[in-house]
Coordinates of C-alpha atoms in Angstrom, one line a residue:
Chain A
M15 CA 126.9 141.2 134.0
V16 CA 123.2 141.3 135.0
R17 CA 121.9 138.0 136.4
E18 CA 118.6 137.4 134.8
K19 CA 115.7 136.0 136.8
E20 CA 114.3 132.6 135.8
T21 CA 110.6 132.8 134.9
T22 CA 108.0 130.2 133.9
L23 CA 106.3 130.5 130.5
Y24 CA 103.4 128.4 129.4
L25 CA 103.4 127.9 125.7
G26 CA 99.9 126.6 124.9
P27 CA 97.4 125.0 125.0
Q28 CA 95.9 128.1 123.4
H29 CA 98.7 129.5 121.4
P30 CA 99.1 130.0 117.6
G31 CA 102.6 128.5 117.7
I32 CA 101.7 125.2 119.3
T33 CA 101.0 122.3 117.1
G34 CA 97.7 121.3 118.7
N35 CA 96.2 120.8 122.1
M36 CA 99.2 120.6 124.3
M37 CA 101.3 122.8 126.5
V38 CA 105.0 123.2 126.9
K39 CA 106.0 124.6 130.2
L40 CA 109.2 126.5 129.8
K41 CA 111.6 127.8 132.4
V42 CA 113.3 130.8 130.7
Q43 CA 116.1 133.2 131.5
G44 CA 115.7 136.2 129.3
D45 CA 115.0 134.8 125.9
T46 CA 116.7 131.5 126.5
V47 CA 115.0 128.3 127.5
V48 CA 116.5 126.7 130.5
S49 CA 114.2 123.6 130.7
A50 CA 111.0 122.4 129.2
S51 CA 108.4 119.9 130.0
T52 CA 105.4 118.7 127.9
H53 CA 102.0 118.7 129.4
V54 CA 99.2 116.9 127.6
G55 CA 95.6 116.0 128.6
Y56 CA 93.7 118.6 126.8
L57 CA 92.6 116.2 124.1
H58 CA 92.2 112.9 125.8
R59 CA 89.3 111.1 124.2
A60 CA 90.0 107.6 125.5
F61 CA 89.9 106.1 122.0
E62 CA 91.9 103.0 123.1
K63 CA 89.3 102.3 125.8
L64 CA 86.3 103.0 123.6
I65 CA 87.7 100.7 120.8
E66 CA 87.5 97.8 123.3
R67 CA 83.7 98.2 123.2
R68 CA 83.4 98.3 119.5
N69 CA 83.7 95.5 117.0
W70 CA 86.8 95.1 114.7
I71 CA 85.3 97.2 111.9
Q72 CA 83.6 99.9 114.1
A73 CA 87.1 100.7 115.5
F74 CA 88.0 102.4 112.2
T75 CA 85.7 105.3 113.0
L76 CA 87.7 106.1 116.1
L77 CA 91.3 105.2 115.1
C78 CA 91.5 107.4 112.1
R79 CA 91.0 110.3 114.5
F80 CA 94.2 109.6 116.4
C81 CA 95.9 112.2 114.3
V82 CA 94.0 114.8 112.3
P83 CA 96.7 115.8 109.9
E84 CA 97.3 112.3 108.7
P85 CA 94.6 109.7 109.5
D86 CA 95.3 107.1 106.8
P87 CA 98.4 105.5 108.3
M88 CA 96.4 104.7 111.4
E89 CA 93.8 102.8 109.3
L90 CA 96.5 101.0 107.3
T91 CA 98.5 100.0 110.4
Y92 CA 95.5 98.7 112.3
A93 CA 94.2 96.9 109.2
R94 CA 97.6 95.2 108.7
A95 CA 97.8 94.2 112.4
V96 CA 94.3 92.6 112.1
E97 CA 95.2 90.9 108.8
D98 CA 98.3 89.5 110.5
L99 CA 96.1 88.0 113.3
D100 CA 93.5 86.7 110.8
N101 CA 96.0 85.5 108.1
R102 CA 93.9 87.5 105.7
E103 CA 95.3 87.9 102.2
V104 CA 95.0 91.3 100.5
P105 CA 94.4 91.4 96.7
E106 CA 97.3 92.9 94.7
R107 CA 95.1 95.7 93.3
A108 CA 94.2 96.8 96.9
K109 CA 97.9 96.9 97.8
Y110 CA 98.5 99.3 95.0
I111 CA 95.5 101.4 96.0
R112 CA 96.7 101.5 99.6
V113 CA 100.1 102.7 98.5
I114 CA 98.5 105.5 96.5
V115 CA 96.3 106.5 99.4
M116 CA 99.3 106.4 101.8
E117 CA 101.4 108.7 99.6
L118 CA 98.5 111.1 99.0
A119 CA 98.1 111.2 102.8
R120 CA 101.8 112.0 103.1
M121 CA 101.6 114.7 100.5
Q122 CA 98.6 116.5 102.1
S123 CA 100.4 116.2 105.4
F124 CA 103.5 117.7 103.9
M125 CA 101.4 120.6 102.7
L126 CA 100.3 121.2 106.3
W127 CA 103.9 121.0 107.4
Y128 CA 104.8 123.7 104.8
A129 CA 102.1 125.8 106.4
G130 CA 103.1 125.2 110.0
Q131 CA 106.9 125.5 109.4
A132 CA 106.7 128.6 107.3
G133 CA 104.0 130.2 109.5
S134 CA 106.0 129.7 112.6
A135 CA 108.9 131.6 110.9
G136 CA 106.5 134.4 110.2
L137 CA 106.3 133.7 106.4
Y138 CA 102.5 133.9 106.1
M139 CA 102.1 133.6 102.4
I140 CA 103.2 129.9 102.2
P141 CA 100.4 128.7 104.5
Q142 CA 97.9 130.3 102.2
W143 CA 99.4 128.6 99.2
S144 CA 100.0 125.2 100.7
V145 CA 96.6 124.8 102.4
G146 CA 95.0 125.8 99.1
D147 CA 97.0 123.3 97.2
R148 CA 96.3 120.6 99.8
N149 CA 92.6 121.0 98.9
Y150 CA 93.4 119.5 95.5
I151 CA 94.6 116.3 97.2
L152 CA 91.6 116.4 99.5
D153 CA 89.4 116.6 96.4
L154 CA 91.0 113.3 95.3
F155 CA 90.2 111.8 98.7
E156 CA 86.6 113.0 98.4
D157 CA 86.2 111.4 95.0
L158 CA 87.7 108.1 96.2
T159 CA 86.3 107.7 99.7
G160 CA 83.5 110.3 100.2
G161 CA 85.4 112.0 102.9
R162 CA 88.0 114.8 102.8
I163 CA 89.8 114.3 106.1
Y164 CA 88.7 111.1 107.6
H165 CA 88.2 108.3 105.1
M166 CA 87.7 104.9 106.8
Y167 CA 88.6 103.5 103.4
I168 CA 91.3 100.9 104.2
W169 CA 89.8 97.8 105.8
P170 CA 91.2 94.4 106.7
G171 CA 91.3 92.5 103.5
G172 CA 91.7 95.5 101.2
V173 CA 89.9 98.7 100.5
R174 CA 86.2 99.5 100.7
R175 CA 85.7 100.6 97.1
D176 CA 87.5 100.4 93.8
I177 CA 88.9 103.6 92.3
P178 CA 86.2 105.6 90.4
E179 CA 86.4 106.1 86.7
G180 CA 88.7 108.9 85.7
W181 CA 90.2 109.1 89.2
A182 CA 93.6 107.8 88.1
D183 CA 93.9 110.5 85.4
K184 CA 92.8 113.2 87.7
T185 CA 95.4 112.0 90.3
L186 CA 98.1 112.2 87.6
R187 CA 97.1 115.7 86.6
T188 CA 97.1 116.8 90.3
M189 CA 100.6 115.3 90.6
D190 CA 101.8 117.4 87.6
Y191 CA 100.3 120.5 89.1
I192 CA 101.8 120.0 92.5
E193 CA 105.2 119.1 91.1
K194 CA 105.1 122.4 89.2
R195 CA 104.1 124.2 92.4
L196 CA 107.0 122.7 94.4
D197 CA 109.4 124.8 92.4
E198 CA 107.6 127.9 93.5
Y199 CA 107.6 126.8 97.1
N200 CA 111.3 126.4 96.8
K201 CA 111.7 130.0 95.7
V202 CA 109.6 131.4 98.5
L203 CA 110.7 129.1 101.3
F204 CA 114.0 127.3 100.7
D205 CA 115.6 130.2 98.9
N206 CA 114.4 132.6 101.5
T207 CA 117.2 134.0 103.7
I208 CA 114.9 134.4 106.7
F209 CA 114.0 130.8 106.6
Q210 CA 117.6 129.7 106.1
K211 CA 118.9 131.7 109.0
R212 CA 116.1 130.7 111.3
A213 CA 116.5 127.0 110.4
Q214 CA 120.2 126.4 110.2
G215 CA 121.9 125.2 113.4
V216 CA 118.6 125.3 115.4
G217 CA 116.9 122.4 117.2
I218 CA 119.7 119.9 116.6
V219 CA 119.1 116.3 117.3
P220 CA 122.5 114.6 117.8
K221 CA 123.1 111.7 115.3
D222 CA 124.7 109.4 117.9
K223 CA 121.7 109.7 120.3
A224 CA 118.8 109.8 117.7
I225 CA 117.8 106.2 117.6
E226 CA 118.2 105.7 121.3
W227 CA 116.0 108.6 122.0
G228 CA 113.2 107.1 119.8
V229 CA 113.6 109.5 116.9
V230 CA 112.0 108.3 113.7
G231 CA 111.0 109.4 110.3
P232 CA 112.2 112.6 108.6
V233 CA 113.7 113.8 111.9
L234 CA 116.0 110.7 112.0
R235 CA 116.8 111.0 108.3
G236 CA 117.8 114.6 108.9
T237 CA 120.6 113.3 111.1
G238 CA 122.0 111.3 108.2
I239 CA 120.6 107.9 109.2
K240 CA 118.8 106.1 106.4
S241 CA 115.8 104.6 108.0
D242 CA 112.4 104.2 106.7
V243 CA 109.8 101.4 107.4
R244 CA 108.9 101.3 103.7
I245 CA 112.4 100.1 102.9
D246 CA 113.4 98.4 106.2
E247 CA 110.3 96.2 106.4
P248 CA 108.5 96.7 103.1
Y249 CA 104.7 96.4 103.3
E250 CA 102.0 96.4 100.6
V251 CA 104.0 96.8 97.3
Y252 CA 106.7 99.3 98.3
D253 CA 109.3 96.6 97.5
K254 CA 108.1 96.7 93.8
I255 CA 108.4 100.5 93.5
D256 CA 111.5 102.4 92.8
F257 CA 112.0 105.4 95.1
D258 CA 114.8 107.0 97.2
I259 CA 115.1 107.7 100.9
P260 CA 116.6 111.2 101.1
T261 CA 118.9 111.9 104.0
Q262 CA 120.7 115.1 105.2
E263 CA 123.5 115.6 107.7
G264 CA 123.2 118.1 110.5
G265 CA 120.1 117.1 112.5
D266 CA 118.8 120.7 112.6
I267 CA 115.6 122.2 111.3
W268 CA 117.2 123.0 108.0
A269 CA 118.2 119.3 107.4
R270 CA 114.7 118.1 108.3
A271 CA 113.2 120.6 105.9
L272 CA 115.5 119.5 103.1
V273 CA 114.5 115.9 103.7
R274 CA 110.8 116.7 103.6
K275 CA 111.4 118.9 100.5
E276 CA 112.7 115.8 98.7
E277 CA 110.3 113.3 100.2
I278 CA 107.3 115.0 98.7
R279 CA 108.9 114.6 95.3
Q280 CA 109.4 110.9 96.0
S281 CA 105.7 110.6 96.9
I282 CA 104.8 111.9 93.5
R283 CA 107.2 109.4 92.0
I284 CA 105.6 106.5 93.9
I285 CA 102.1 107.5 93.0
R286 CA 102.9 107.7 89.3
Q287 CA 104.5 104.3 89.4
A288 CA 101.7 102.8 91.4
I289 CA 99.0 104.1 89.0
T290 CA 101.0 102.8 86.0
H291 CA 101.6 99.4 87.4
M292 CA 98.3 98.8 89.2
P293 CA 96.8 95.5 88.1
G294 CA 93.1 94.8 87.6
G295 CA 91.0 92.4 89.7
A296 CA 89.5 92.3 93.1
Y297 CA 90.1 95.1 95.6
Y298 CA 88.6 93.6 98.7
N299 CA 88.9 90.1 100.3
K300 CA 85.5 90.5 101.9
V301 CA 84.9 90.0 105.6
S302 CA 81.7 87.9 105.7
N303 CA 79.6 89.8 108.3
P304 CA 81.6 92.7 109.8
M305 CA 79.2 92.9 112.8
K306 CA 79.8 89.3 113.8
W307 CA 83.4 88.8 112.5
T308 CA 85.8 87.3 115.0
V309 CA 89.6 87.4 114.8
P310 CA 91.7 84.6 116.1
A311 CA 93.3 85.1 119.6
G312 CA 96.8 86.5 119.6
Q313 CA 98.9 89.6 119.5
A314 CA 100.2 91.5 116.4
W315 CA 102.5 94.4 115.9
A316 CA 102.3 96.3 112.7
R317 CA 104.2 99.4 111.7
T318 CA 104.1 101.8 108.8
E319 CA 105.9 104.9 107.8
S320 CA 103.8 108.0 108.3
V321 CA 104.9 111.5 107.4
R322 CA 106.2 112.0 110.9
G323 CA 107.9 108.6 111.1
E324 CA 107.1 105.1 112.3
I325 CA 103.6 104.4 113.5
G326 CA 103.0 101.1 115.3
F327 CA 99.9 99.3 116.4
H328 CA 100.0 96.6 119.1
V329 CA 96.7 94.7 118.7
T330 CA 95.6 92.0 121.1
S331 CA 92.7 89.6 120.3
D332 CA 91.0 87.2 122.7
G333 CA 89.2 85.5 119.8
G334 CA 86.1 87.6 120.1
N335 CA 84.3 90.0 117.9
K336 CA 85.9 93.1 119.5
P337 CA 89.6 94.0 119.9
Y338 CA 90.8 93.1 123.4
R339 CA 93.4 95.8 123.5
V340 CA 94.7 98.3 120.9
H341 CA 97.7 100.4 121.6
V342 CA 99.0 102.9 119.1
K343 CA 102.4 104.5 119.1
G344 CA 102.9 107.5 116.9
A345 CA 106.1 109.4 116.3
A346 CA 104.9 112.3 118.5
Y347 CA 104.9 110.1 121.6
T348 CA 108.7 110.4 121.7
H349 CA 109.2 113.5 119.6
G350 CA 106.8 115.6 121.6
V351 CA 107.9 114.6 125.0
T352 CA 111.4 113.3 125.7
V353 CA 113.1 114.5 122.5
L354 CA 111.5 118.0 122.8
E355 CA 112.4 118.2 126.5
K356 CA 116.0 117.3 125.6
I357 CA 116.6 119.7 122.7
L358 CA 114.8 122.8 123.9
P359 CA 117.2 123.9 126.7
G360 CA 119.5 126.5 125.3
Q361 CA 117.2 127.5 122.5
N362 CA 115.5 130.9 122.0
I363 CA 111.9 131.2 123.0
A364 CA 111.0 132.4 119.5
D365 CA 112.3 129.1 118.1
V366 CA 110.2 126.8 120.3
S367 CA 107.2 126.7 117.9
F368 CA 109.6 126.4 115.0
I369 CA 111.2 123.3 116.5
L370 CA 107.9 121.8 117.4
N371 CA 106.7 122.0 113.8
S372 CA 110.0 120.6 112.5
L373 CA 109.7 117.6 114.9
G374 CA 106.2 116.9 113.6
V375 CA 104.5 116.8 116.9
C376 CA 100.9 115.8 116.8
P377 CA 99.5 115.9 120.4
P378 CA 96.5 113.5 119.9
E379 CA 99.1 110.8 119.2
I380 CA 100.5 111.3 122.7
E381 CA 97.3 111.1 124.7
R382 CA 94.9 109.4 122.2
Chain B
M27 CA 110.4 81.7 101.9
T28 CA 113.2 82.7 104.1
D29 CA 114.6 80.1 106.5
L30 CA 114.6 82.5 109.5
V31 CA 118.3 82.1 110.2
K32 CA 118.7 85.5 111.8
E33 CA 115.5 85.2 113.8
N34 CA 116.6 81.8 115.2
K35 CA 120.0 83.1 116.0
L36 CA 118.5 85.9 118.0
L37 CA 116.2 83.6 119.9
D38 CA 119.1 81.3 120.7
A39 CA 121.2 84.2 121.9
V40 CA 118.6 85.5 124.3
S41 CA 117.1 82.2 125.5
Q42 CA 120.5 80.7 126.2
A43 CA 121.8 83.8 128.0
F44 CA 118.8 83.9 130.3
K45 CA 117.5 80.4 130.2
I46 CA 114.1 81.5 129.1
K47 CA 111.6 80.4 126.5
G48 CA 110.5 82.1 123.3
K49 CA 109.5 81.6 119.7
V50 CA 110.1 82.9 116.3
I51 CA 106.6 84.2 115.2
R52 CA 107.5 84.8 111.6
N53 CA 110.2 86.6 109.6
R54 CA 111.4 89.7 111.5
R55 CA 109.3 88.9 114.6
V56 CA 110.7 87.1 117.7
E57 CA 109.3 86.9 121.1
V58 CA 110.6 85.8 124.5
Y59 CA 108.8 85.3 127.8
A60 CA 110.6 86.3 130.9
D61 CA 110.1 86.7 134.6
K62 CA 109.4 90.3 135.6
N63 CA 112.7 90.5 137.5
M64 CA 114.7 89.6 134.4
V65 CA 113.2 92.1 132.0
S66 CA 115.6 95.0 132.5
S67 CA 118.6 92.6 132.2
I68 CA 117.3 91.2 128.9
L69 CA 116.6 94.6 127.5
L70 CA 120.0 95.8 128.5
F71 CA 121.6 92.7 127.0
A72 CA 119.7 93.1 123.8
K73 CA 120.5 96.8 123.6
K74 CA 124.2 96.6 124.4
Q75 CA 125.2 93.2 123.1
L76 CA 122.8 92.5 120.2
G77 CA 122.2 96.0 118.8
Y78 CA 118.5 96.3 119.6
I79 CA 118.9 100.0 120.3
H80 CA 115.5 101.3 119.2
M81 CA 112.7 100.9 121.8
A82 CA 109.7 101.0 119.5
H83 CA 106.9 100.4 122.0
M84 CA 105.9 99.3 125.4
T85 CA 102.4 98.2 126.2
C86 CA 100.2 96.7 128.9
V87 CA 97.3 94.2 128.4
D88 CA 94.9 93.6 131.3
W89 CA 94.1 89.9 131.5
I90 CA 91.4 90.3 134.2
D91 CA 90.2 86.7 134.1
Q92 CA 93.8 85.5 134.9
G93 CA 94.4 88.2 137.4
E94 CA 97.5 89.4 135.5
F95 CA 98.8 92.3 133.6
E96 CA 100.9 91.4 130.5
L97 CA 103.7 93.9 129.7
V98 CA 105.2 93.8 126.2
Y99 CA 108.4 95.6 125.4
T100 CA 108.9 96.0 121.7
I101 CA 112.5 96.6 120.6
Y102 CA 114.1 96.8 117.2
S103 CA 117.5 96.4 115.6
P104 CA 118.1 98.8 112.7
I105 CA 121.0 96.5 111.6
E106 CA 119.2 93.2 111.7
K107 CA 115.8 94.7 111.0
I108 CA 114.1 92.4 113.4
T109 CA 111.6 93.2 116.1
L110 CA 112.0 91.5 119.5
F111 CA 109.2 91.3 121.9
V112 CA 110.0 90.8 125.6
K113 CA 106.8 89.7 127.4
T114 CA 106.2 89.3 131.0
R115 CA 103.3 89.0 133.4
I116 CA 102.8 90.7 136.7
D117 CA 100.2 90.3 139.4
R118 CA 97.1 92.5 139.1
E119 CA 97.0 93.0 142.8
N120 CA 99.5 95.7 143.9
P121 CA 101.2 95.6 140.5
E122 CA 104.8 96.7 140.4
M123 CA 107.4 96.6 137.7
E124 CA 111.0 97.6 137.2
N125 CA 111.6 101.0 135.9
I126 CA 113.6 100.9 132.7
D127 CA 113.9 104.6 131.9
S128 CA 117.6 104.4 132.7
I129 CA 118.0 102.1 129.6
W130 CA 115.7 104.2 127.3
D131 CA 114.7 107.7 128.4
Q132 CA 111.4 107.6 126.5
A133 CA 110.3 104.6 128.6
N134 CA 109.6 107.2 131.2
T135 CA 106.6 108.4 129.2
Y136 CA 105.2 104.9 128.7
E137 CA 105.6 104.1 132.4
R138 CA 104.0 107.3 133.5
E139 CA 101.0 106.5 131.3
M140 CA 100.8 103.0 132.6
R141 CA 101.0 104.2 136.2
E142 CA 98.0 106.4 135.5
M143 CA 96.0 104.2 133.2
F144 CA 96.6 100.8 134.8
G145 CA 97.8 101.6 138.3
I146 CA 101.2 99.9 137.8
E147 CA 103.9 101.3 140.1
F148 CA 107.4 101.7 138.8
P149 CA 109.7 102.4 141.8
G150 CA 112.0 105.3 141.2
L151 CA 109.9 106.7 138.3
V152 CA 110.3 110.5 138.1
G153 CA 107.5 112.6 136.7
E154 CA 104.3 114.1 137.7
H155 CA 101.5 111.7 138.5
D156 CA 99.0 113.5 136.4
F157 CA 100.1 112.8 132.8
I158 CA 96.9 112.7 130.8
L159 CA 94.2 112.7 133.4
E160 CA 93.6 115.4 135.9
D161 CA 92.4 115.0 139.5
W162 CA 91.3 111.4 138.7
D163 CA 89.9 109.7 141.7
Q164 CA 88.4 106.6 140.2
I165 CA 90.1 103.2 139.5
P166 CA 92.7 103.5 136.7
P167 CA 90.5 103.8 133.6
M168 CA 92.3 101.4 131.2
R169 CA 91.7 98.5 133.6
K170 CA 89.0 96.1 132.3
E171 CA 86.7 96.6 135.2
F172 CA 86.4 100.3 134.6
D173 CA 82.9 100.7 133.1
T174 CA 82.8 103.7 130.7
H175 CA 79.0 103.5 130.4
K176 CA 78.5 103.6 134.1
Y177 CA 81.0 106.4 134.5
S178 CA 79.5 108.6 131.8
A179 CA 75.9 107.9 133.1
E180 CA 77.0 109.0 136.6
T181 CA 79.2 111.9 135.6
F182 CA 77.5 113.6 132.7
F183 CA 73.9 114.4 132.1
S184 CA 71.7 115.5 129.1
R185 CA 70.0 118.8 129.0
P186 CA 66.5 118.3 130.5
G187 CA 64.1 117.4 127.7
R188 CA 66.9 116.6 125.3
E189 CA 67.7 113.0 126.5
D190 CA 66.5 111.5 123.2
A191 CA 66.8 114.7 121.0
K192 CA 63.0 114.3 120.5
E193 CA 62.4 118.0 119.9
V194 CA 65.1 118.1 117.3
R195 CA 63.5 115.2 115.5
D196 CA 60.1 116.8 115.7
E197 CA 61.4 120.0 114.2
L198 CA 63.1 118.2 111.4
S199 CA 59.9 116.2 110.8
K200 CA 57.9 119.4 110.7
R201 CA 60.2 121.0 108.2
S202 CA 60.7 118.0 105.9
G203 CA 57.3 116.5 106.2
T204 CA 58.7 113.0 106.8
I205 CA 59.0 111.2 110.1
V206 CA 62.6 111.2 111.4
P207 CA 63.3 108.0 113.3
D208 CA 65.2 107.8 116.6
F209 CA 68.5 106.8 115.0
A210 CA 70.3 106.6 118.4
K211 CA 67.8 104.0 119.5
K212 CA 67.6 102.2 116.2
Y213 CA 71.4 101.7 115.9
S214 CA 72.2 101.4 119.6
R215 CA 74.9 98.9 120.5
E216 CA 72.9 98.0 123.7

């Protein structure tokens, strides 16, 4: 038997298979990963520090940029934490609009996941499809908020604008279109033998360790544990909407993919219900003068379910017109560091990008 | 309105076991205040005895006027669906805190970040000192006394003649025939 030499391989920060600006330092023997360590710092923009110099509303321009693929949960979580400190009521209509925005955000992020997951398996047609289809959702965001990626639409007390005329119908038509497209995605991705063989039994997160390791979201549900902030600690109007939390056994990439495959359908289901049941009335419990608005002293912790799992904001106020401290925790903070470092040893080098995509690692969430 | 039975039960269990104070903030939210030496015991007790197995978050708040750092450990029970905050305060001078990455592995990441951003030492913490920053020789940047304005003024510079983007504005004015105001000055936070 030939004893293979151990070498060091740097995956990223400039690498098509990495999920953003980060680097995974791999120790490899032949094609097998012996150990892995995550290195970040290529994208540190000191947002948490800069927010301390901006007022409560100005913070939105920074915090939506914590994670490019899915900025809206950041806005909502921060807004909910501030509402908690300020005891600010949110009108019922705004709650429904927020739910629609959150689910649209999940869907466009799922489309990016389709692209990343399939692309990292070498199936290059799916990224072309899904990024194209994602644009239909971004069109809805543009009509609603004026922005395609960053919206700054959810504010403490509600949302900034009411939905424009005809937007609800357009959204329903887009949902019909995407639902039809999902069947085609199934044919090219989930029925594809290459994808099945690459995904099954790879990148396993053990069920008995998952919660302890800080695993959340679809990755946790892929181990068979039914956990979702929208059900466990319902916010906005999720408790009034009928939807399922899909789970799968196995904890591998395949299980996580099946969970996501079903979740995007649940998002469509939620959006349809929210549009049907949305009441009229006010959409914004207005903040008197955003530039001079002060929030009572205290600390608040708010969490929401993003496409990658739980997002939490710990917000501290000293009673002034600026946040005293804002600390965000995204799913990637655990998935991209400790979880990744634990599950990579023993895997093939070619599967590293594949695993990274399935964990939903978003590096700006780690370094912010 | 719920009567917060589960929350009060949790508060009683922790406060009686460790003789510490705390309060029920609202439904699903309980906090306790502990001495820094007791934190790891409380966390271990909550994890092993009470089922608070998910470490959701760990943060540090710099209370510069009081000369203290406040550390907040946020843990969650998937069974009870309650979040428990364990809060402690440590001295800002030579700050040192117990390392809890033997209880939750992912605490290692938070602690490495706090070591770098606040200068808090966690004895026994394994991991490279440079986590997010590289070759940083200033005071830890998340401390309140670190002045981002001063740092950027000293470290970075504008291209000569472009400090106020005047030539860009002049060119735009020439093309459009309207005067373009100095927006940076007009909307400055200073």
